[in-house]
Short mmCIF file of C-alpha atoms in Angstrom, two decimals:
data_model
loop_
_atom_site.label_atom_id
_atom_site.label_comp_id
_atom_site.label_asym_id
_atom_site.label_seq_id
_atom_site.Cartn_x
_atom_site.Cartn_y
_atom_site.Cartn_z
CA MET W 1259 265.77 308.09 234.57
CA ALA W 1260 266.74 304.42 234.07
CA PRO W 1261 265.07 302.66 231.10
CA GLU W 1262 263.57 299.94 233.31
CA LYS W 1263 262.07 302.57 235.61
CA GLN W 1264 260.54 304.34 232.63
CA ALA W 1265 259.06 301.08 231.36
CA GLU W 1266 257.59 300.30 234.76
CA GLU W 1267 256.02 303.74 235.11
CA ALA W 1268 254.65 303.52 231.55
CA MET W 1269 253.04 300.19 232.35
CA ILE W 1270 251.54 301.55 235.56
CA ARG W 1271 250.09 304.54 233.70
CA SER W 1272 248.66 302.24 231.04
CA LEU W 1273 247.10 299.93 233.61
CA GLU W 1274 245.60 302.86 235.48
CA ARG W 1275 244.20 304.21 232.21
CA GLU W 1276 242.59 300.86 231.38
CA ALA W 1277 241.27 300.57 234.94
CA GLU W 1278 239.78 304.05 234.77
CA GLU W 1279 238.07 303.24 231.47
CA GLU W 1280 236.62 300.09 233.00
CA ARG W 1281 235.43 301.98 236.07
CA GLU W 1282 233.71 304.50 233.82
CA ASP W 1283 231.95 301.66 231.99
CA HIS W 1284 230.33 300.64 235.29
CA SER W 1285 229.90 304.04 236.94
CA LYS W 1286 226.23 304.24 235.92
CA PHE W 1287 225.33 301.34 238.19
CA SER W 1288 226.70 302.20 241.62
CA LEU W 1289 225.11 299.41 243.67
CA PRO W 1290 225.89 296.58 241.23
CA SER W 1291 229.37 298.00 240.84
CA LEU W 1292 229.80 297.96 244.61
CA LEU W 1293 228.71 294.33 244.96
CA TRP W 1294 229.70 292.87 241.62
CA HIS W 1295 232.66 294.62 240.04
CA GLY W 1296 235.76 294.50 242.23
CA GLY W 1297 239.43 295.03 241.42
CA SER W 1298 241.01 296.45 244.57
CA VAL W 1299 243.83 295.05 246.71
CA TYR W 1300 241.20 293.98 249.25
CA ASP W 1301 239.23 292.10 246.59
CA ALA W 1302 242.38 290.23 245.61
CA TRP W 1303 243.13 289.39 249.26
CA PHE W 1304 239.64 288.04 249.83
CA SER W 1305 239.83 286.05 246.60
CA CYS W 1306 243.20 284.50 247.54
CA ALA W 1307 242.20 283.68 251.11
CA SER W 1308 238.76 282.38 250.15
CA ASN W 1309 240.12 280.24 247.33
CA GLN W 1310 243.04 278.87 249.33
CA VAL W 1311 241.07 276.77 251.80
CA ALA W 1312 237.63 275.25 251.34
CA GLN W 1313 236.83 271.54 251.48
CA VAL W 1314 240.46 270.79 252.32
CA LEU W 1315 239.79 272.36 255.74
CA LEU W 1316 237.76 269.25 256.56
CA THR W 1317 240.52 266.86 255.46
CA LEU W 1318 243.43 268.43 257.34
CA PRO W 1319 242.57 266.64 260.63
CA TYR W 1320 242.68 263.40 258.58
CA SER W 1321 246.19 264.41 257.45
CA PHE W 1322 247.21 265.06 261.06
CA SER W 1323 246.14 261.51 261.99
CA GLN W 1324 248.40 260.21 259.22
CA MET W 1325 251.41 262.36 260.09
CA GLY W 1326 251.17 263.23 263.77
CA MET W 1327 250.64 266.61 265.43
CA LEU W 1328 254.16 268.06 265.15
CA SER W 1329 254.69 267.19 261.48
CA GLY W 1330 251.22 268.50 260.62
CA ILE W 1331 251.91 271.92 262.13
CA ILE W 1332 255.44 272.24 260.74
CA LEU W 1333 254.46 271.25 257.20
CA GLN W 1334 251.47 273.60 257.17
CA VAL W 1335 253.77 276.52 257.95
CA PHE W 1336 256.48 275.29 255.57
CA TYR W 1337 254.24 274.72 252.55
CA GLY W 1338 252.26 277.89 253.28
CA LEU W 1339 255.42 280.00 253.11
CA LEU W 1340 256.73 278.03 250.13
CA GLY W 1341 253.43 278.59 248.31
CA SER W 1342 253.54 282.31 249.10
CA TRP W 1343 257.03 282.52 247.58
CA THR W 1344 256.03 280.83 244.32
CA ALA W 1345 252.87 282.97 244.13
CA TYR W 1346 255.22 285.96 244.36
CA LEU W 1347 257.26 284.52 241.48
CA ILE W 1348 254.10 284.16 239.38
CA SER W 1349 253.18 287.78 240.08
CA VAL W 1350 256.69 288.91 239.01
CA LEU W 1351 256.44 286.94 235.76
CA TYR W 1352 252.97 288.37 235.08
CA ILE W 1353 254.29 291.93 235.49
CA GLU W 1354 257.26 291.08 233.25
CA TYR W 1355 254.94 289.71 230.55
CA ARG W 1356 252.57 292.67 230.81
CA THR W 1357 255.45 295.14 230.63
CA ARG W 1358 256.88 293.54 227.50
CA LYS W 1359 253.46 293.49 225.83
CA GLN W 1360 252.95 297.11 226.84
CA LYS W 1361 256.08 298.05 224.89
CA GLU W 1362 254.43 296.39 221.87
CA ASN W 1363 251.27 298.48 222.44
CA VAL W 1364 249.20 295.39 223.23
CA HIS W 1365 246.12 296.01 225.40
CA PHE W 1366 243.97 293.50 227.27
CA LYS W 1367 240.71 295.31 227.95
CA ASN W 1368 238.55 292.45 226.65
CA HIS W 1369 241.03 289.65 227.22
CA VAL W 1370 241.85 287.82 230.48
CA ILE W 1371 245.55 286.93 230.70
CA GLN W 1372 246.20 283.39 231.95
CA TRP W 1373 249.29 281.60 233.25
CA PHE W 1374 249.93 279.60 230.08
CA GLU W 1375 249.93 282.84 228.06
CA VAL W 1376 252.52 284.35 230.40
CA LEU W 1377 254.71 281.27 229.93
CA ASP W 1378 254.22 281.44 226.17
CA GLY W 1379 255.12 285.14 225.99
CA LEU W 1380 258.23 284.79 228.17
CA LEU W 1381 259.55 281.31 227.33
CA GLY W 1382 257.84 280.02 224.20
CA PRO W 1383 255.25 277.48 223.05
CA THR W 1384 256.75 274.43 224.81
CA TRP W 1385 256.31 276.10 228.18
CA LYS W 1386 252.82 277.15 227.12
CA VAL W 1387 251.81 273.53 226.49
CA ILE W 1388 253.31 272.38 229.81
CA GLY W 1389 251.61 275.15 231.76
CA LEU W 1390 248.30 274.63 230.02
CA ALA W 1391 248.31 270.87 230.61
CA PHE W 1392 249.16 271.03 234.32
CA ASN W 1393 246.95 274.02 235.09
CA CYS W 1394 243.87 272.70 233.32
CA THR W 1395 244.19 269.22 234.80
CA PHE W 1396 244.69 270.68 238.28
CA LEU W 1397 241.66 272.96 237.90
CA LEU W 1398 239.60 270.10 236.52
CA PHE W 1399 240.24 267.92 239.57
CA GLY W 1400 239.94 270.92 241.88
CA SER W 1401 236.41 271.37 240.58
CA VAL W 1402 235.76 267.64 240.96
CA ILE W 1403 236.89 267.76 244.60
CA GLN W 1404 234.49 270.59 245.41
CA LEU W 1405 231.61 268.72 243.82
CA ILE W 1406 232.41 265.53 245.74
CA GLY W 1407 232.73 267.58 248.92
CA CYS W 1408 229.28 269.10 248.43
CA ALA W 1409 227.71 265.65 248.25
CA SER W 1410 229.72 264.42 251.23
CA ASN W 1411 228.77 267.37 253.42
CA ILE W 1412 225.05 267.53 252.67
CA TYR W 1413 224.81 263.84 253.58
CA TYR W 1414 225.48 264.78 257.20
CA ILE W 1415 222.29 266.85 257.20
CA ASN W 1416 220.08 264.71 254.99
CA ASP W 1417 220.91 261.05 254.47
CA ASP W 1418 217.62 260.20 252.78
CA LEU W 1419 219.57 260.34 249.53
CA ASP W 1420 222.93 258.64 248.98
CA LYS W 1421 226.03 260.69 248.16
CA ARG W 1422 226.00 259.77 244.48
CA THR W 1423 222.50 261.18 244.10
CA TRP W 1424 223.58 264.35 245.89
CA THR W 1425 226.48 264.60 243.41
CA TYR W 1426 223.97 264.62 240.55
CA ILE W 1427 221.99 267.39 242.26
CA PHE W 1428 224.97 269.60 243.13
CA GLY W 1429 226.44 269.11 239.69
CA ALA W 1430 223.31 270.78 238.32
CA CYS W 1431 223.53 273.55 240.95
CA CYS W 1432 227.20 274.27 240.20
CA ALA W 1433 226.34 274.63 236.53
CA THR W 1434 225.09 278.13 237.39
CA SER W 1435 228.75 279.19 237.70
CA VAL W 1436 228.78 279.59 233.90
CA PHE W 1437 226.95 282.91 234.36
CA ILE W 1438 229.79 284.57 236.34
CA PRO W 1439 231.78 286.46 233.67
CA SER W 1440 235.21 286.84 235.33
CA PHE W 1441 237.10 287.29 238.59
CA HIS W 1442 236.06 290.94 238.63
CA ASN W 1443 232.65 289.63 239.62
CA TYR W 1444 233.63 287.64 242.71
CA ARG W 1445 233.77 290.59 245.10
CA VAL W 1446 230.77 289.71 247.28
CA TRP W 1447 231.29 285.96 246.82
CA SER W 1448 234.90 286.07 248.02
CA PHE W 1449 233.89 288.08 251.08
CA LEU W 1450 231.07 285.70 251.96
CA GLY W 1451 233.18 282.62 251.19
CA LEU W 1452 235.94 283.61 253.59
CA GLY W 1453 233.40 284.40 256.30
CA MET W 1454 231.86 280.95 255.87
CA THR W 1455 235.23 279.21 256.03
CA THR W 1456 236.13 281.20 259.14
CA PHE W 1457 232.91 280.12 260.85
CA THR W 1458 233.45 276.47 259.91
CA ALA W 1459 237.09 276.44 261.07
CA TRP W 1460 236.27 277.89 264.46
CA TYR W 1461 233.23 275.64 264.79
CA LEU W 1462 235.53 272.61 264.31
CA THR W 1463 237.96 274.01 266.88
CA ILE W 1464 235.41 274.86 269.55
CA ALA W 1465 233.23 271.77 268.97
CA ALA W 1466 236.25 269.46 269.29
CA ILE W 1467 237.35 271.14 272.54
CA VAL W 1468 233.83 271.08 274.00
CA HIS W 1469 233.39 267.44 272.97
CA GLY W 1470 236.67 266.51 274.63
CA GLN W 1471 238.78 263.47 273.94
CA VAL W 1472 236.95 260.28 273.05
CA GLU W 1473 237.35 257.38 275.45
CA GLY W 1474 240.61 255.55 274.90
CA VAL W 1475 241.84 258.07 272.35
CA THR W 1476 245.17 257.21 270.73
CA HIS W 1477 247.56 259.36 268.71
CA SER W 1478 249.78 256.78 267.07
CA GLY W 1479 250.69 258.65 263.88
CA PRO W 1480 252.94 258.49 262.06
CA GLU W 1481 253.08 254.71 261.72
CA LYS W 1482 253.45 254.07 257.99
CA LEU W 1483 255.44 255.98 255.39
CA VAL W 1484 252.63 255.68 252.85
CA LEU W 1485 250.22 257.42 255.25
CA TYR W 1486 252.78 260.03 256.27
CA PHE W 1487 253.51 261.19 252.75
CA THR W 1488 249.85 260.99 251.77
CA GLY W 1489 249.07 263.45 254.54
CA ALA W 1490 252.04 265.63 253.59
CA THR W 1491 250.87 265.97 249.99
CA ASN W 1492 247.35 266.87 251.17
CA ILE W 1493 248.92 269.76 253.09
CA LEU W 1494 250.97 270.64 250.00
CA TYR W 1495 247.67 270.74 248.11
CA THR W 1496 246.12 273.04 250.75
CA PHE W 1497 248.35 275.97 249.83
CA GLY W 1498 248.12 275.44 246.08
CA GLY W 1499 245.62 278.02 244.91
CA HIS W 1500 248.10 279.35 242.34
CA ALA W 1501 246.20 277.99 239.35
CA VAL W 1502 244.03 281.13 239.48
CA THR W 1503 246.70 283.61 240.64
CA VAL W 1504 247.16 285.24 237.24
CA GLU W 1505 243.40 285.58 236.72
CA ILE W 1506 243.04 287.23 240.15
CA MET W 1507 245.93 289.59 239.36
CA HIS W 1508 244.46 290.47 235.99
CA ALA W 1509 241.18 291.41 237.68
CA MET W 1510 242.98 294.01 239.81
CA TRP W 1511 242.99 297.69 238.95
CA LYS W 1512 246.68 297.79 239.93
CA PRO W 1513 248.10 294.25 239.60
CA GLN W 1514 251.62 295.43 240.48
CA LYS W 1515 250.39 295.63 244.11
CA PHE W 1516 249.68 291.89 244.26
CA LYS W 1517 253.21 290.86 245.32
CA HIS W 1518 252.55 290.39 249.05
CA ILE W 1519 248.83 289.68 248.99
CA TYR W 1520 249.15 285.90 248.81
CA LEU W 1521 251.45 285.84 251.85
CA LEU W 1522 249.01 287.96 253.86
CA ALA W 1523 246.18 285.66 252.82
CA THR W 1524 248.22 282.62 253.87
CA LEU W 1525 248.96 284.07 257.30
CA TYR W 1526 245.23 284.49 257.86
CA VAL W 1527 244.53 280.98 256.62
CA PHE W 1528 246.97 279.64 259.24
CA THR W 1529 244.59 280.98 261.91
CA LEU W 1530 241.89 278.72 260.46
CA THR W 1531 243.70 275.52 259.52
CA ILE W 1532 246.11 275.01 262.42
CA PRO W 1533 243.73 275.43 265.41
CA SER W 1534 240.97 273.31 263.81
CA SER W 1535 243.36 270.51 262.80
CA VAL W 1536 245.05 270.44 266.20
CA ALA W 1537 241.77 270.44 268.14
CA MET W 1538 240.18 267.71 266.02
CA TYR W 1539 243.23 265.45 266.19
CA TRP W 1540 243.54 266.02 269.95
CA ALA W 1541 239.90 265.03 270.47
CA PHE W 1542 239.55 262.07 268.09
CA GLY W 1543 243.07 260.84 267.39
CA ASP W 1544 243.31 257.71 265.26
CA GLN W 1545 239.56 257.64 264.55
CA LEU W 1546 240.31 260.23 261.88
CA LEU W 1547 242.24 257.63 259.89
CA THR W 1548 238.91 256.24 258.68
CA HIS W 1549 237.05 259.57 258.58
CA SER W 1550 238.50 261.88 255.94
CA ASN W 1551 235.67 264.40 256.52
CA ALA W 1552 235.93 266.03 259.96
CA PHE W 1553 232.16 266.60 260.12
CA SER W 1554 231.57 262.85 260.37
CA LEU W 1555 232.95 262.62 263.93
CA LEU W 1556 231.15 265.57 265.48
CA PRO W 1557 227.69 265.19 267.03
CA ARG W 1558 224.82 266.46 264.95
CA ASP W 1559 223.34 269.68 266.26
CA HIS W 1560 222.30 273.08 264.94
CA TRP W 1561 225.88 274.38 265.00
CA ARG W 1562 227.14 271.51 262.87
CA ASP W 1563 224.22 271.87 260.47
CA ALA W 1564 225.00 275.59 260.13
CA ALA W 1565 228.67 274.83 259.45
CA VAL W 1566 227.72 272.23 256.84
CA ILE W 1567 225.37 274.62 255.05
CA LEU W 1568 227.92 277.45 255.05
CA MET W 1569 230.62 275.11 253.76
CA LEU W 1570 228.28 273.98 251.00
CA ILE W 1571 227.78 277.57 249.87
CA HIS W 1572 231.52 278.21 250.02
CA GLN W 1573 232.20 275.08 247.99
CA PHE W 1574 229.89 276.40 245.31
CA ILE W 1575 231.95 279.62 245.28
CA THR W 1576 235.22 277.68 245.18
CA PHE W 1577 233.85 275.54 242.36
CA GLY W 1578 233.41 278.78 240.44
CA PHE W 1579 236.98 279.83 241.25
CA ALA W 1580 238.34 276.54 239.90
CA SER W 1581 236.11 276.25 236.86
CA THR W 1582 236.18 279.85 235.61
CA PRO W 1583 239.77 279.64 234.26
CA LEU W 1584 238.72 276.45 232.44
CA TYR W 1585 235.84 278.39 230.92
CA PHE W 1586 238.32 281.05 229.73
CA VAL W 1587 240.53 278.44 228.07
CA TRP W 1588 237.56 276.82 226.35
CA GLU W 1589 236.28 280.21 225.17
CA LYS W 1590 239.66 280.94 223.61
CA VAL W 1591 239.72 277.55 221.89
CA ILE W 1592 236.35 278.15 220.23
CA ASN W 1593 236.97 281.90 219.67
CA MET W 1594 234.23 283.06 222.02
CA HIS W 1595 236.36 284.81 224.64
CA ASP W 1596 235.70 288.32 223.34
CA THR W 1597 231.93 287.83 223.21
CA GLU W 1598 230.15 290.34 225.45
CA SER W 1599 226.87 288.43 225.77
CA ILE W 1600 226.77 286.69 229.16
CA PHE W 1601 224.09 284.24 228.04
CA LEU W 1602 225.97 283.23 224.90
CA LYS W 1603 229.13 282.70 226.94
CA ALA W 1604 227.21 280.66 229.49
CA LEU W 1605 225.87 278.40 226.76
CA THR W 1606 229.32 277.77 225.29
CA ARG W 1607 230.76 277.01 228.75
CA LEU W 1608 228.39 274.14 229.55
CA PRO W 1609 230.49 271.39 227.86
CA VAL W 1610 233.27 272.07 230.39
CA LEU W 1611 230.99 270.90 233.20
CA LEU W 1612 230.36 267.41 231.81
CA PRO W 1613 233.79 265.83 232.51
CA ILE W 1614 233.82 267.43 235.99
CA TRP W 1615 230.43 265.93 236.79
CA PHE W 1616 231.41 262.53 235.41
CA LEU W 1617 234.71 262.30 237.32
CA ALA W 1618 233.00 263.26 240.59
CA ILE W 1619 230.69 260.28 240.16
CA ILE W 1620 233.53 257.88 239.29
CA PHE W 1621 235.86 258.87 242.18
CA PRO W 1622 233.73 259.88 245.19
CA PHE W 1623 236.55 259.90 247.78
CA PHE W 1624 237.91 263.44 247.96
CA GLY W 1625 240.44 262.82 250.78
CA PRO W 1626 242.66 260.50 248.70
CA ILE W 1627 242.05 262.61 245.58
CA ASN W 1628 243.39 265.70 247.42
CA SER W 1629 246.65 263.89 248.08
CA ALA W 1630 246.96 262.46 244.58
CA VAL W 1631 246.26 265.85 242.98
CA GLY W 1632 248.75 267.43 245.39
CA ALA W 1633 251.54 265.02 244.50
CA LEU W 1634 251.03 264.71 240.75
CA LEU W 1635 249.70 268.15 239.76
CA VAL W 1636 250.15 270.79 242.48
CA THR W 1637 253.85 269.96 242.78
CA PHE W 1638 254.42 271.13 239.22
CA THR W 1639 251.72 273.78 238.85
CA VAL W 1640 252.37 275.55 242.14
CA TYR W 1641 256.03 274.98 242.95
CA ILE W 1642 258.23 273.52 240.20
CA ILE W 1643 257.01 275.34 237.07
CA PRO W 1644 256.94 278.87 238.60
CA ALA W 1645 260.43 278.42 240.11
CA LEU W 1646 261.91 277.06 236.87
CA ALA W 1647 260.11 279.68 234.76
CA HIS W 1648 261.57 282.46 236.88
CA MET W 1649 265.07 280.97 236.57
CA PHE W 1650 264.84 280.60 232.78
CA THR W 1651 263.21 284.00 232.22
CA TYR W 1652 266.08 285.81 233.94
CA LYS W 1653 268.97 283.54 232.98
CA SER W 1654 270.61 286.18 230.76
CA ALA W 1655 272.36 289.27 232.08
CA SER W 1656 270.25 291.54 229.85
CA ALA W 1657 266.99 290.05 231.15
CA ARG W 1658 268.10 290.63 234.73
CA LYS W 1659 269.22 294.17 233.94
CA ASN W 1660 265.93 295.09 232.24
CA ALA W 1661 263.66 293.15 234.63
CA ALA W 1662 260.40 294.90 235.39
CA GLU W 1663 260.62 293.63 238.98
CA LYS W 1664 263.92 293.37 240.84
CA PRO W 1665 264.59 290.78 243.59
CA PRO W 1666 262.85 291.58 246.91
CA PHE W 1667 264.55 293.62 249.64
CA PHE W 1668 265.08 290.56 251.86
CA LEU W 1669 266.83 288.67 249.05
CA PRO W 1670 268.40 291.38 246.86
CA SER W 1671 270.82 289.10 245.00
CA TRP W 1672 269.89 287.28 241.79
CA THR W 1673 272.20 284.49 242.93
CA GLY W 1674 270.16 284.16 246.09
CA MET W 1675 266.97 283.97 244.01
CA TYR W 1676 268.47 281.13 241.95
CA ILE W 1677 269.54 279.23 245.06
CA VAL W 1678 266.11 279.48 246.69
CA ASN W 1679 264.31 278.48 243.49
CA GLY W 1680 266.73 275.60 242.89
CA VAL W 1681 266.22 274.25 246.42
CA ILE W 1682 262.43 274.43 245.97
CA VAL W 1683 262.59 272.49 242.70
CA VAL W 1684 264.80 269.74 244.15
CA TRP W 1685 262.80 269.45 247.39
CA VAL W 1686 259.41 269.28 245.69
CA ILE W 1687 260.56 266.80 243.02
CA ILE W 1688 262.00 264.41 245.63
CA VAL W 1689 259.61 264.83 248.57
CA GLY W 1690 256.41 266.11 246.97
CA PHE W 1691 256.32 264.40 243.58
CA GLY W 1692 258.50 261.35 244.30
CA LEU W 1693 257.62 260.18 247.81
CA GLY W 1694 254.27 261.97 247.84
CA GLY W 1695 253.33 260.54 244.45
CA TRP W 1696 254.20 257.01 245.52
CA ALA W 1697 252.20 257.31 248.75
CA SER W 1698 249.18 259.03 247.23
CA VAL W 1699 248.85 256.68 244.27
CA THR W 1700 249.22 253.69 246.60
CA ASN W 1701 246.52 255.06 248.91
CA PHE W 1702 244.30 256.05 245.99
CA THR W 1703 244.56 252.58 244.45
CA HIS W 1704 243.68 251.06 247.82
CA GLN W 1705 240.53 253.19 248.01
CA ILE W 1706 239.42 252.05 244.57
CA GLY W 1707 240.07 248.42 245.50
CA THR W 1708 238.18 248.78 248.76
CA PHE W 1709 235.16 250.79 247.66
CA GLY W 1710 235.16 250.46 243.89
CA LEU W 1711 234.56 253.06 241.22
CA PHE W 1712 231.13 254.72 241.07
CA ALA W 1713 230.69 254.05 244.81
CA LYS W 1714 227.11 254.82 245.75
CA CYS W 1715 227.88 256.11 249.25
CA TYR W 1716 231.58 256.32 250.14
CA GLN W 1717 232.31 256.07 253.90
CA CYS W 1718 228.61 256.11 254.79
CA PRO W 1719 227.63 254.45 258.08
CA ARG W 1720 226.49 250.89 257.56
CA PRO W 1721 222.82 250.17 258.25
CA GLU W 1722 222.08 248.71 261.65
CA PRO W 1723 220.82 245.13 261.51
CA ALA W 1724 217.07 244.85 261.66
CA SER W 1725 215.60 243.68 264.97
CA PRO W 1726 212.13 242.21 265.64
CA GLY W 1727 209.51 244.88 265.40
CA ARG W 1728 211.98 247.44 264.14
CA ALA W 1729 213.12 248.27 260.65
CA GLY W 1730 216.82 248.67 259.99
CA ALA W 1731 218.12 252.21 260.15
CA HIS W 1732 218.41 253.84 256.77
CA HIS W 1733 221.68 255.48 255.66
#
């Protein structure tokens, strides 16, 4: 038997042994284990699909108004497939790292492996610092976006309070995420989160069709390059859930089965994002240019209120997805990661929430933030770093010969792998980071100049002027 095959089978046996031990630890509590402690392929699929699209679902119609219908559809498919490829690369590198550590008799029963540790183990401390910086910053702003989105959405049900006040309230609510130990414990939340997103997506689609096109609707996009590339980077951001890929893999009983899960999750997500974006842009056209939240253009009724509430719950779940890896990093910094007490861990995690809360209050416009995060952070975290890391990990003939995972059946040549990864790096640097960064920063700066930092109620309807015998409407 070939040495690499032996190493792979040894790793699989070791993982199965650790998984069995963990199952035994929870076998006494069948119902909690059923709802709380998941590590199957299905759990991973639900986690990937649920985490991939949340609040960004409401901003994609805004991106379509910036780019036009055809570009919006094409780039969703393109970046979805591109993101699935780099998620596959991350899974390969994780298996490679785990296999090498297995040969050193290193076990991870009480330790959650993270992306920066994979980079460190395969490529050294410089890559570790780069991965840690980009991942943590991306997750930080991902959490901020969910918090801003919560305040924006609840305003469409209850406008007695301004959005900044709602941000204070939801910041306190999201603080409860510190009690969720790891991604093993997102089984029921991932399932519910995806169901809520599915409802919201199809509500947007059906409501837009039933509403019909507004009078005098126009579809002028794309008109300006800055708007076009801002929308493109928001779509790039949509399929950038890779910052938690390693944590989701590590929570699996058999992480070697992850390879195609992200692609399958993306294909399902297409059924949510494309119909809703197309229907909303068809119905409202250029009005979306000034309404980054799709809810704001639909008439208020019980269906919209239900969609808002479900999206709020899902955003809480997605906030947990984004913030939990940050909790892990902080725990490792202060040497609390191996602590078994949930309450002690929760207490030590609280300082991570403060900068998230503060940034959500400073920058309350999540549409432009999505694009800026996409151009400046997702480009590297999701596309460039995984592709380069794969190329450098297997640059030597011995590394390729002893690789734990060989190239896929549809691209069996290592040369082909290098060509695909090289094209991704060049494309994303020029189009995503270069043009997208210019457009997003320009748009982001414009939003700050127009609405100011610490905006009390970003994109809220202006009060109607008071008339005799009638008080002005309150917003």
